[in-house]
XYZ file of C-alpha atoms in Angstrom:
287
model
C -14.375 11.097 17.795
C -11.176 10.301 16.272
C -10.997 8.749 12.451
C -7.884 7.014 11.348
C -7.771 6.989 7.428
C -5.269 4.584 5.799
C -3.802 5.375 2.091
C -4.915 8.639 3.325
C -3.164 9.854 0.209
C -4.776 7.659 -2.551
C -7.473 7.885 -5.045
C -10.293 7.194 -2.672
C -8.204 8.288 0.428
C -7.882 11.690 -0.042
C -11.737 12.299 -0.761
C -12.378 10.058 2.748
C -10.074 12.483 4.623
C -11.554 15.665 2.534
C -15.361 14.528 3.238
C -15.143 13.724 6.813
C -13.051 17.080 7.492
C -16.099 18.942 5.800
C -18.075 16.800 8.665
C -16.160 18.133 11.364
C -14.489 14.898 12.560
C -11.043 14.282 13.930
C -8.948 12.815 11.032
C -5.443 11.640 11.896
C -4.705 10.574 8.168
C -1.481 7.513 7.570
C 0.746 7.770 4.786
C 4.088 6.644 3.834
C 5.339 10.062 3.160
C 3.795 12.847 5.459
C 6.174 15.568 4.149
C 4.424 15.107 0.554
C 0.932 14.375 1.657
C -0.715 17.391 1.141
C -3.765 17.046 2.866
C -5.962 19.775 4.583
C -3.949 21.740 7.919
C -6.447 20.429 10.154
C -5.337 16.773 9.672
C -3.653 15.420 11.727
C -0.523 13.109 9.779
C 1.747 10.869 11.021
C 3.598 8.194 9.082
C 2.548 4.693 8.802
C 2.769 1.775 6.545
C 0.030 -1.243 6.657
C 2.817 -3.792 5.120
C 4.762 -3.045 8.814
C 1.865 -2.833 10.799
C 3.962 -2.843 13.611
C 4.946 0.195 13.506
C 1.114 1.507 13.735
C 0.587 1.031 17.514
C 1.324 4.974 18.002
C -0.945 5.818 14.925
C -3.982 3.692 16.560
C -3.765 5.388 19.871
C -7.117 7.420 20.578
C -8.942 5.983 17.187
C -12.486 4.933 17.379
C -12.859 4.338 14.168
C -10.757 3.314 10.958
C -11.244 3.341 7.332
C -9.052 0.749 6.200
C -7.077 -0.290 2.461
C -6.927 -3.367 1.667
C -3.270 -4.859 2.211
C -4.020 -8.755 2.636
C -0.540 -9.954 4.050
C -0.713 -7.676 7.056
C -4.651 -7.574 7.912
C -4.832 -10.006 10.485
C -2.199 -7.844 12.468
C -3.407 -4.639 11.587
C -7.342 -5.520 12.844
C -5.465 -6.881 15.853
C -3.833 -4.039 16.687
C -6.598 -1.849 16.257
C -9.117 -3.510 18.045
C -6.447 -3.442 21.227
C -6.485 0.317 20.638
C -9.729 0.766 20.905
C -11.392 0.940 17.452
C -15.077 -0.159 17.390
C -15.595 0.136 13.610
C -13.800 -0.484 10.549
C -14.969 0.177 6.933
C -12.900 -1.810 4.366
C -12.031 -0.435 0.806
C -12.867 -3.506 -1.027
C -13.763 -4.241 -4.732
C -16.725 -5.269 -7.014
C -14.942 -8.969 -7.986
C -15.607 -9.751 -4.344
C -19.250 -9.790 -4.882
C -18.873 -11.630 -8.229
C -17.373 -14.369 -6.870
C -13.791 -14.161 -8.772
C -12.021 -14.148 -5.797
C -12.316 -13.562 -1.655
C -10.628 -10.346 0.317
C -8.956 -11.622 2.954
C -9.151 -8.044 4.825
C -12.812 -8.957 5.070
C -12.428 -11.940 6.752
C -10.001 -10.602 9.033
C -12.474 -7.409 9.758
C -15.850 -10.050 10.014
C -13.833 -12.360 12.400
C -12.321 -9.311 14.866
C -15.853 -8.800 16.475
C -15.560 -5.524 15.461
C -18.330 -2.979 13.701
C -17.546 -3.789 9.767
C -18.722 -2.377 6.747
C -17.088 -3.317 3.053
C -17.245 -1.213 0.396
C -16.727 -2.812 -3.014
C -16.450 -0.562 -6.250
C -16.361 -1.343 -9.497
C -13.965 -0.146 -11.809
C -12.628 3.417 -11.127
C -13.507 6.105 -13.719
C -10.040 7.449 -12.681
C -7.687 4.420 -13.652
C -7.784 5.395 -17.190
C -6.424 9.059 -16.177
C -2.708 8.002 -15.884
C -3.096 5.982 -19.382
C -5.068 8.532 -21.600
C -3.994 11.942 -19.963
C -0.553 12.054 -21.572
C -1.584 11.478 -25.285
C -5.034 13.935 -24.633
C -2.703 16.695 -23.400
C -0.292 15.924 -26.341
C -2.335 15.031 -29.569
C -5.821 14.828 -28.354
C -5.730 11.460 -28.958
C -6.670 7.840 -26.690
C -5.268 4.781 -28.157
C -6.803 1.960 -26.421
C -9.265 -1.616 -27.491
C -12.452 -2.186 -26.551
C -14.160 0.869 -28.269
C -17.662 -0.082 -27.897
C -17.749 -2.998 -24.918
C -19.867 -1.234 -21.784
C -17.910 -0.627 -18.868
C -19.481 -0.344 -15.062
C -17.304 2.664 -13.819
C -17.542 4.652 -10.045
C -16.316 8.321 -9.481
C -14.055 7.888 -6.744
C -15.653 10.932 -4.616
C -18.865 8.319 -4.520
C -16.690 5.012 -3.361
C -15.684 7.806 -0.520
C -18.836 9.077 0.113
C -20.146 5.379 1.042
C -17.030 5.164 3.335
C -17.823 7.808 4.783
C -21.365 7.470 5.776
C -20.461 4.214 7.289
C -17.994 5.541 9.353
C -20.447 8.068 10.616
C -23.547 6.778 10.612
C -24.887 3.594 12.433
C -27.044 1.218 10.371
C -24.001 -0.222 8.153
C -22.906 -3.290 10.489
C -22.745 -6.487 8.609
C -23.227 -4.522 5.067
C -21.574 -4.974 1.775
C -21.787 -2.057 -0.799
C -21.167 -2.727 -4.387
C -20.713 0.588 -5.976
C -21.185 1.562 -9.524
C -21.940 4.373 -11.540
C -25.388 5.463 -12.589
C -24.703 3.568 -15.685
C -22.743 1.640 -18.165
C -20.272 3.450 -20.194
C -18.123 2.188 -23.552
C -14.449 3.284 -24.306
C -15.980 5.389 -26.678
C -18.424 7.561 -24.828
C -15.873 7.893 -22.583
C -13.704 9.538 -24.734
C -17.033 11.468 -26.064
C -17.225 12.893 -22.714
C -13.686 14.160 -21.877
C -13.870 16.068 -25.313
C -16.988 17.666 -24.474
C -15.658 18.483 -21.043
C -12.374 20.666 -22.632
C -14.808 21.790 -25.410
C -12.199 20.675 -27.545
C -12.361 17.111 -30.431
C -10.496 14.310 -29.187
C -9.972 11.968 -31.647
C -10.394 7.655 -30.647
C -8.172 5.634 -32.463
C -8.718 2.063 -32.362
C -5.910 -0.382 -31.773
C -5.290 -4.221 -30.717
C -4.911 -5.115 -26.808
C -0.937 -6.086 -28.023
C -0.286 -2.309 -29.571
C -1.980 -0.726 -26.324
C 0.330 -2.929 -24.127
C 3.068 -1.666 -26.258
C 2.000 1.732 -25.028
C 0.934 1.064 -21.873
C 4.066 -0.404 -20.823
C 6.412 2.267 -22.738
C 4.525 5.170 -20.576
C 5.813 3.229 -17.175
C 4.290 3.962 -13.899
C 0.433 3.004 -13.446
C -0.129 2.039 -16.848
C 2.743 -0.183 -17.051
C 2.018 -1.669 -14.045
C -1.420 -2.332 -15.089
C -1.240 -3.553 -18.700
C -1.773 -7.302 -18.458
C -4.573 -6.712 -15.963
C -6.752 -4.368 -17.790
C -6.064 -5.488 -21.523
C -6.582 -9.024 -20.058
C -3.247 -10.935 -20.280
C -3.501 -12.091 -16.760
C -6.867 -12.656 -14.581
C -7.648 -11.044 -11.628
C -5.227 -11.688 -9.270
C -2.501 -11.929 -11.042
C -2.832 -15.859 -12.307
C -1.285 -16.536 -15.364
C -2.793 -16.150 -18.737
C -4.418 -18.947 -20.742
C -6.125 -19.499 -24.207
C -3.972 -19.245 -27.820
C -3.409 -15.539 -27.940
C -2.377 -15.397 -24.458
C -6.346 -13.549 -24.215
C -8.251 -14.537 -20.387
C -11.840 -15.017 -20.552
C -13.067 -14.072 -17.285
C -16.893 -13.859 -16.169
C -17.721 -10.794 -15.182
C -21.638 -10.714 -16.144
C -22.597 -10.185 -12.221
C -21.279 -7.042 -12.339
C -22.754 -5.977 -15.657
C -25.628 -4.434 -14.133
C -26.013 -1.220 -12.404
C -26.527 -1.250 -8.266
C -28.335 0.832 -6.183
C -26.177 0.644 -3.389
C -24.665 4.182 -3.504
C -27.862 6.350 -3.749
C -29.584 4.464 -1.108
C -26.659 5.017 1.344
C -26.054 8.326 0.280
C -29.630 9.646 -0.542
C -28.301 10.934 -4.465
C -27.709 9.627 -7.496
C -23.987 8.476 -8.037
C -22.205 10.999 -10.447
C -22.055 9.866 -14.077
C -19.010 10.074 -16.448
C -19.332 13.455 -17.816
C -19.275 15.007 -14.219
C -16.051 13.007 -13.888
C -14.463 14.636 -16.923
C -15.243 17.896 -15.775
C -14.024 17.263 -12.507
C -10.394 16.181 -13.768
C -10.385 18.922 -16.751
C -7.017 20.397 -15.545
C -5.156 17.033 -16.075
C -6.812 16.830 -19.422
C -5.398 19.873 -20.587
């Protein structure tokens, strides 16, 4: 059996390719760049972009089954194409707002319409997003500048989001499923923090500021956290819409997420990994 794994190189990506190759599947892994992919020498990569899907036909040959990132301009074309090839199951990185009703994935509809095996797999916020935005000022001051200090936060480790993807991919039972992921439990700013100091054994100190001053920051380090500001200080709602109320601040209602799922240990048979286990695992960019 043959696995194609799109944004083979990403967050989530990467630990797809990783878990299945410690399952002893076929991986033929797509990414933009192969030269600077870096994956394991038993995957197979060739180079692929799901915003030109139709340059994929080669990459689809041979696949039964695809775990596939959500690009919403080009899924129509991209399910089409694989289901000519021959893939009988897809399993669709999604996200948490799906389920809370802020907005619909239009790579699930595409997936649910193909007649196709489908499983989605929706995770809450990423314990790893705030790496590019506090890593820089930890390694350099032992310091996070950031709001929010003590609002709870329903965060996933990203080796969990893959390990769902992964069982569906392998295992039958998942048809017609859709996982909302979270962490084993609800976790402020501040603990957060709490927990990457313990993990370098080191203090790092929390220094409160407004959402305008970590914008400020945000958008002076560039990259990720630039590109991410208005979204996760809340200067824009989900989606990109533009921002509303006096202070430019979007109220958006996220209480259906504010609770923490099961959906990860009964697919996976464990507990999902909590915060601190995340620090330790990323100590090295900490320090």
């Amino acid at each position: 059996m043959k696995i194609l794994v799109t944004g083979a190189t990403g967050i989530v990506g990467r630990h797809v390719v990783d878990q299945l190759v410690r399952a002893g599947v076929s991986v033929r892994a797509l990414t933009r760049n192969p030269a600077a992919a870096q994956l394991p020498p038993q995957v197979e990569v060739v180079e692929g972009d799901l915003t030109a899907p139709a340059g994929m036909a080669g990459a689809l040959e041979g696949v039964e089954r695809m775990y596939l990132f959500s690009v919403a301009d080009s899924a129509r074309e991209v399910v089409t194409l694989a289901r000519q090839a021959g893939v009988g199951r897809i399993v669709v990185l999604s996200a948490a707002s799906v389920t809370a009703g802020l907005h619909t994935n239009p790579v699930e509809q595409a997936v649910e319409e193909s007649g196709l095996e489908w499983t989605h797999v929706r995770p809450c916020g990423f314990m790893t997003n705030m790496l590019q935005i506090w890593a820089p000022s930890i390694r350099a001051e032992r310091v996070v500048r950031y709001p929010f200090a003590d609002e709870p936060m329903n965060l996933i480790h990203e080796a969990d989001i893959a390990a769902v993807a992964v069982a569906a991919l392998l295992e039958d039972g998942h048809h017609g499923r859709a996982y909302t992921l979270t962490g084993p439990g609800l976790v402020t700013v501040r603990e957060q923090v709490a927990a990457i100091a313990e993990a370098l054994g080191e203090p790092v100190r929390y220094e409160e500021v407004s959402r305008e001053r970590a914008r400020e920051l945000m958008k002076a380090q560039g990259g990720f956290a630039a590109e991410s500001a208005d979204l996760m200080l809340g200067f824009v709602e989900y989606g990109g819409e533009a921002a509303g109320g006096a202070d430019g601040y979007v109220e958006q209602d996220w209480s259906a997420l504010m609770r923490v799922w099961p959906d990860v240990e009964q697919v996976t048979g464990r507990a999902p990994r909590g915060y601190a286990e995340w620090a330790r695992d990323h100590l090295a960019d900490f320090r």
